[in-house]
């Protein structure tokens, strides 16, 4: 799989892997599974949006934030693999956390921002199990956080 070619075809650029904002590592490999720590929608070193969905952050902005979270997670995978995507097998699971108002029930639609990107970019290898969960707050006031579990060869 040539991830760079596919990114270019989709008009996307893989960002530099974000640095942790607390005391943890970006990824841990155990056996053939790679666990990617929760990623915030960081773009050029700052959050794309701050606040709860939908009162402070629109559904569409939250979907774009989830997409950015997934791109950041892919950047960590790229770093972990030292650019050798031949070791990548598939995305196993995606966890999406949405900081939202109490009556908001569209977490799956927010999560689609990440899921659709992974499917478009990786094809069948990007299809995954998923959880989309509403939460009261996320680090730094982010509206979305995305974590991945990835199978490697």
Coordinates of C-alpha atoms in Angstrom, one line a residue:
X1 CA 0.0 0.0 0.0
X2 CA 1.3 3.4 -0.9
X3 CA -0.2 5.7 1.6
X4 CA 1.3 8.8 0.2
X5 CA -0.1 8.2 -3.2
X6 CA -3.6 7.6 -1.8
X7 CA -3.3 10.7 0.4
X8 CA -2.4 12.8 -2.7
X9 CA -5.3 11.3 -4.7
X10 CA -7.6 12.5 -1.9
X11 CA -6.0 15.9 -1.7
X12 CA -4.7 15.2 1.8
X13 CA -1.4 15.6 3.5
X14 CA -0.2 13.5 6.4
X15 CA 0.8 15.9 9.2
X16 CA 3.8 15.5 11.4
X17 CA 3.0 13.2 14.3
X18 CA 1.6 15.2 17.2
X19 CA 3.5 15.2 20.5
X20 CA 1.7 14.0 23.6
X21 CA 0.1 16.7 25.7
X22 CA 0.6 14.8 29.0
X23 CA 2.5 11.8 30.4
X24 CA 1.9 9.0 27.9
X25 CA 3.3 7.6 24.7
X26 CA 1.7 8.1 21.3
X27 CA 1.6 4.3 20.5
X28 CA 2.2 1.0 22.1
X29 CA 2.7 -2.3 20.2
X30 CA 1.7 -5.5 21.9
X31 CA 2.1 -8.5 19.6
X32 CA 0.7 -7.6 16.2
X33 CA -1.6 -4.9 17.6
X34 CA -0.7 -1.2 17.7
X35 CA -2.6 0.9 20.2
X36 CA -2.7 4.6 19.2
X37 CA -3.4 7.0 22.1
X38 CA -6.4 9.3 21.8
X39 CA -5.7 12.1 19.3
X40 CA -7.1 15.5 19.5
X41 CA -8.0 17.6 16.4
X42 CA -4.6 19.4 16.4
X43 CA -3.8 21.3 13.2
X44 CA -0.6 23.3 13.0
X45 CA 0.0 23.0 16.7
X46 CA -3.4 24.1 17.9
X47 CA -6.9 22.8 18.3
X48 CA -9.2 23.2 15.3
X49 CA -12.1 23.9 17.6
X50 CA -12.9 24.2 21.3
X51 CA -16.1 23.5 23.0
X52 CA -19.1 21.1 23.2
X53 CA -21.1 19.9 20.3
X54 CA -23.5 21.3 19.1
X55 CA -23.9 24.4 21.3
X56 CA -20.3 25.6 20.7
X57 CA -19.1 23.5 17.8
X58 CA -21.3 22.6 14.9
X59 CA -21.9 19.0 13.8
X60 CA -20.0 19.7 10.6
X61 CA -17.0 21.2 12.4
X62 CA -17.0 18.2 14.8
X63 CA -16.9 15.8 11.8
X64 CA -14.0 17.7 10.4
X65 CA -12.3 17.6 13.8
X66 CA -12.8 13.8 13.9
X67 CA -11.2 13.6 10.5
X68 CA -8.2 15.6 11.7
X69 CA -7.9 13.3 14.7
X70 CA -7.7 10.3 12.4
X71 CA -5.1 12.0 10.2
X72 CA -3.0 12.6 13.4
X73 CA -3.4 9.0 14.4
X74 CA -2.3 7.9 10.9
X75 CA 0.8 10.2 11.3
X76 CA 1.7 8.3 14.5
X77 CA 1.2 4.9 12.7
X78 CA 3.5 6.3 9.9
X79 CA 6.2 7.2 12.5
X80 CA 5.9 3.9 14.3
X81 CA 6.3 2.0 11.0
X82 CA 9.1 4.3 9.9
X83 CA 7.1 4.9 6.7
X84 CA 6.9 1.1 5.9
X85 CA 3.2 0.7 5.4
X86 CA 3.8 -2.9 4.1
X87 CA 3.6 -3.8 7.8
X88 CA 0.1 -2.4 8.1
X89 CA -2.7 -4.9 7.9
X90 CA -5.9 -3.1 9.0
X91 CA -7.7 -0.8 11.3
X92 CA -9.3 -3.0 13.9
X93 CA -11.2 -0.6 16.1
X94 CA -11.9 3.1 16.4
X95 CA -13.0 4.8 19.6
X96 CA -14.5 8.3 19.2
X97 CA -15.2 10.5 22.2
X98 CA -17.4 13.6 21.6
X99 CA -17.6 16.4 24.2
X100 CA -21.3 17.3 23.8
X101 CA -24.4 18.8 25.3
X102 CA -26.5 16.5 27.5
X103 CA -29.2 16.1 24.9
X104 CA -26.9 15.5 21.9
X105 CA -27.3 12.0 20.4
X106 CA -25.5 12.3 17.1
X107 CA -22.1 10.9 18.3
X108 CA -22.1 8.4 15.4
X109 CA -22.4 11.2 12.8
X110 CA -19.4 12.9 14.4
X111 CA -17.5 9.7 14.4
X112 CA -18.2 9.3 10.7
X113 CA -15.7 12.0 10.0
X114 CA -12.9 9.6 11.1
X115 CA -14.5 6.5 9.8
X116 CA -15.2 7.8 6.3
X117 CA -11.6 9.1 6.0
X118 CA -10.1 5.7 7.0
X119 CA -12.4 3.9 4.6
X120 CA -11.6 6.2 1.7
X121 CA -7.9 6.1 2.4
X122 CA -7.4 2.5 3.3
X123 CA -10.2 0.7 1.5
X124 CA -11.3 -2.6 3.2
X125 CA -8.3 -2.3 5.5
X126 CA -9.8 0.9 6.9
X127 CA -13.2 -0.7 7.7
X128 CA -13.4 -1.2 11.5
X129 CA -15.3 -1.9 14.6
X130 CA -16.2 1.4 16.4
X131 CA -17.5 3.0 19.5
X132 CA -18.9 6.6 19.5
X133 CA -19.4 8.0 23.0
X134 CA -20.6 11.3 24.4
X135 CA -18.6 12.7 27.2
X136 CA -18.8 15.8 29.4
X137 CA -15.3 17.2 28.6
X138 CA -12.1 16.3 26.8
X139 CA -8.5 17.5 27.2
X140 CA -7.8 21.1 26.4
X141 CA -11.5 21.7 25.7
X142 CA -11.4 19.6 22.5
X143 CA -14.7 18.7 21.0
X144 CA -13.5 15.2 19.7
X145 CA -10.9 12.7 20.6
X146 CA -10.1 9.5 18.5
X147 CA -8.1 6.4 19.4
X148 CA -7.2 3.5 17.2
X149 CA -6.3 -0.2 17.4
X150 CA -4.3 -1.3 14.4
X151 CA -3.3 -4.8 13.2
X152 CA 0.3 -5.1 11.9
X153 CA 2.0 -7.9 10.0

